[in-house]
XYZ file of C-alpha atoms in Angstrom:
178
model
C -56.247 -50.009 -39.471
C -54.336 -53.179 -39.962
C -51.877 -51.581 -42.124
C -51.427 -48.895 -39.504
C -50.471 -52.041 -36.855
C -48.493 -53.558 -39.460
C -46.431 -50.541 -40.237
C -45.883 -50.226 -36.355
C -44.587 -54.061 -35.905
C -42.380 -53.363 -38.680
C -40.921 -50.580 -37.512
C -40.334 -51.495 -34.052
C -39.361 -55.071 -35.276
C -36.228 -53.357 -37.309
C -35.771 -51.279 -34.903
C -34.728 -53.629 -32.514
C -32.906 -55.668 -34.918
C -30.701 -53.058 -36.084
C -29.822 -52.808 -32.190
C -28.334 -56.882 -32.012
C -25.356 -58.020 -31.464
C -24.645 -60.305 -34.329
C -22.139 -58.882 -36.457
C -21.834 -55.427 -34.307
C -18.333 -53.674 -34.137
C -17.156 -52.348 -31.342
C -19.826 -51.747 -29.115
C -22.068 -48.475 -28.976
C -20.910 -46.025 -26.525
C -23.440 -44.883 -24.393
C -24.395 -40.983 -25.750
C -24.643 -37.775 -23.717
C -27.721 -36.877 -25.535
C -30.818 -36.855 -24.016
C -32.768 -39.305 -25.963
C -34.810 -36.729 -27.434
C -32.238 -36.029 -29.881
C -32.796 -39.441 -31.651
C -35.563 -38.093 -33.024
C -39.078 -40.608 -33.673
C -40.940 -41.157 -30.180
C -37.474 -40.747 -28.691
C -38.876 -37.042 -28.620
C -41.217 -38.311 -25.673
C -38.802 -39.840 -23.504
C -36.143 -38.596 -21.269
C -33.544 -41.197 -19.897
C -33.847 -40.219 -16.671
C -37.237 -40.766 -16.784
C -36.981 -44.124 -18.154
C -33.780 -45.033 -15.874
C -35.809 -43.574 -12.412
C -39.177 -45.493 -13.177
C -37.588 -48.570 -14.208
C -34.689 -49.082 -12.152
C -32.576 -49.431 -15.623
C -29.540 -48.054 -17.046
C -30.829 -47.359 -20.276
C -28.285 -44.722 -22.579
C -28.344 -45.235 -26.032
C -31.910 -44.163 -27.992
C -32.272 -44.708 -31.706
C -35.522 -42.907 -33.465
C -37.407 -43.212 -36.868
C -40.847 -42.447 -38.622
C -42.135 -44.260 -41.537
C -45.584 -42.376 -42.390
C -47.997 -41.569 -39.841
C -46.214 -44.008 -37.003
C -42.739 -42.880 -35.021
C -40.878 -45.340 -33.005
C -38.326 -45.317 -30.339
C -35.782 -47.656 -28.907
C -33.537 -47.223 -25.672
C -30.535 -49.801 -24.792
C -27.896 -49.766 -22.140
C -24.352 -49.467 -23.574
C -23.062 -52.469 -24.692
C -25.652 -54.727 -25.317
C -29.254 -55.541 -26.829
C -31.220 -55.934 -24.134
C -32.877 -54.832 -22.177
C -34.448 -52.610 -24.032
C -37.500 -50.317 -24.254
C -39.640 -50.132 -27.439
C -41.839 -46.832 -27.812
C -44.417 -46.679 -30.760
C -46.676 -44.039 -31.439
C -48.878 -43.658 -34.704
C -51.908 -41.573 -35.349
C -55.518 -43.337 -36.070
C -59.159 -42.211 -36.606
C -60.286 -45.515 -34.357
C -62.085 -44.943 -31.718
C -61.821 -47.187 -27.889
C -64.120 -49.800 -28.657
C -62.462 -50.364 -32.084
C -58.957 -50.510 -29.960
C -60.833 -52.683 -27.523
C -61.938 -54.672 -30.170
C -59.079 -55.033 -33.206
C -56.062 -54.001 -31.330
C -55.924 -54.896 -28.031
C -54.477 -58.558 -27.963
C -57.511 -60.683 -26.585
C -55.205 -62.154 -23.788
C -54.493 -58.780 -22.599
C -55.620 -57.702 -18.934
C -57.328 -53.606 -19.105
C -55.345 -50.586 -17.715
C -57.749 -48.260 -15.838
C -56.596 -44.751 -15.942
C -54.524 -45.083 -19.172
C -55.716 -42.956 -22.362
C -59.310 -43.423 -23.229
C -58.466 -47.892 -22.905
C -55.192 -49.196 -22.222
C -53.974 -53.034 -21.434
C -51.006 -54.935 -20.204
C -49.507 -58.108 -21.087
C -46.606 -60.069 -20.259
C -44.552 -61.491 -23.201
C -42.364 -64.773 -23.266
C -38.747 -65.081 -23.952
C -37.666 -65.282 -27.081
C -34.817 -66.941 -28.795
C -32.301 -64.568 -28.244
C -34.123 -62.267 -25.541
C -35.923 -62.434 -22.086
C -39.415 -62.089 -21.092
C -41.162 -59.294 -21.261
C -44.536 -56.346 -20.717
C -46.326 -54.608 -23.288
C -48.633 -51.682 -22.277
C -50.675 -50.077 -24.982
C -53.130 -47.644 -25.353
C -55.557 -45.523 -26.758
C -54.483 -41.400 -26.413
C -56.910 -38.892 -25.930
C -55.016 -37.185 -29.226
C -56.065 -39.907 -31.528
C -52.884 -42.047 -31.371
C -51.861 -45.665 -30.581
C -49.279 -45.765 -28.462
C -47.447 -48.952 -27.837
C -44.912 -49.385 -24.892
C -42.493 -52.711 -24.948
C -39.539 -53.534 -22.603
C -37.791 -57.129 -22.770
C -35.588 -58.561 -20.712
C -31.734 -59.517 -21.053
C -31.900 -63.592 -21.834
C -31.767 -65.245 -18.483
C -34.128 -63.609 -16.696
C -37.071 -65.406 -14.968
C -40.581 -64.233 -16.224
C -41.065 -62.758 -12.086
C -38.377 -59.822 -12.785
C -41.000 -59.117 -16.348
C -43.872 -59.437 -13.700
C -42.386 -56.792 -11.258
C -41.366 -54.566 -14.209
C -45.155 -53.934 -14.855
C -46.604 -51.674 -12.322
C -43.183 -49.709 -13.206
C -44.144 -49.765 -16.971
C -47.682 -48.414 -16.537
C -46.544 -45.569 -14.312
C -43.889 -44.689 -17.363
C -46.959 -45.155 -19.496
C -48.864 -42.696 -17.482
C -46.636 -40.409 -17.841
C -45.968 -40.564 -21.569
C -49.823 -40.524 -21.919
C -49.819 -37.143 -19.834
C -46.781 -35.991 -22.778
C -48.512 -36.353 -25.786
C -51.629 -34.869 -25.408
């Protein structure tokens, strides 16, 4: 189980770092693909979607899969954040073993989301804003993990309003993977 987490921080984690700044050429052009065609979760997430529910202008998706876990990560043209982290890997577990080993234990319980979900705001980071997490447990055996951070700047209110926006999205993710 831990090496299932582990191989879902790393692959978000260089994920996201592939998508800084530092050292970038000219900056990514924003695609007219829908983000499905990145491939990894990306398959689970329209931009539209993402853009209507969150009130972002999210265009550029990059996808991968290393083993049983597939990850996803949107950006608006142009820069690193914010972005939206989707990771989604298959497990055995069952809720009270989420409930128990996965959920962080300063996470607050999502009724209504996969067989146990939680929320959880994240602080800003060096080089990025505050954030929300929403993860869960999917009635088709998989964790799915749901991260959006902030551009730097941004007070830790705008990552408190972003929630109730993230668990609808998560909703309706939950409702495309079964």
């Amino acid at each position: 189980m831990r090496r299932v987490l582990l191989a879902v921080v790393a692959l978000s984690a260089t994920l996201a770092a592939g998508c800084d700044d530092a050292g970038a050429s000219p900056a990514a052009q924003a695609s007219t693909a829908p983000a499905a065609a990145a491939g990894g979760a990306c398959q689970l997430l329209d931009f539209g979607m993402v853009n209507a529910k969150l009130g972002l202008n999210l265009s550029i998706a990059a996808g991968a899969s290393m083993d049983n876990t597939f990850s996803c990560v949107l950006q608006a043209a142009g820069g690193s954040y914010p972005d939206l982290v989707l990771s989604v890997s298959t497990t055995s577990i069952g809720a009270d073993v989420f409930g128990s080993d996965v959920q962080p234990k300063d996470a607050q319980t999502v009724d209504g989301l996969g067989l146990v979900g939680y929320q959880m705001q994240t602080p800003a980071a060096e080089k990025a804003g505050p954030g929300v997490e929403v993860g869960w447990l999917a009635g088709n055996k998989r964790i799915i993990k749901l991260s959006l951070r902030l551009a730097p700047g941004n007070a830790d209110d705008k990552a408190a309003e972003a929630m109730p926006k993230m668990i609808e999205l998560a909703k309706l993710i939950d409702l495309s993977s079964l």
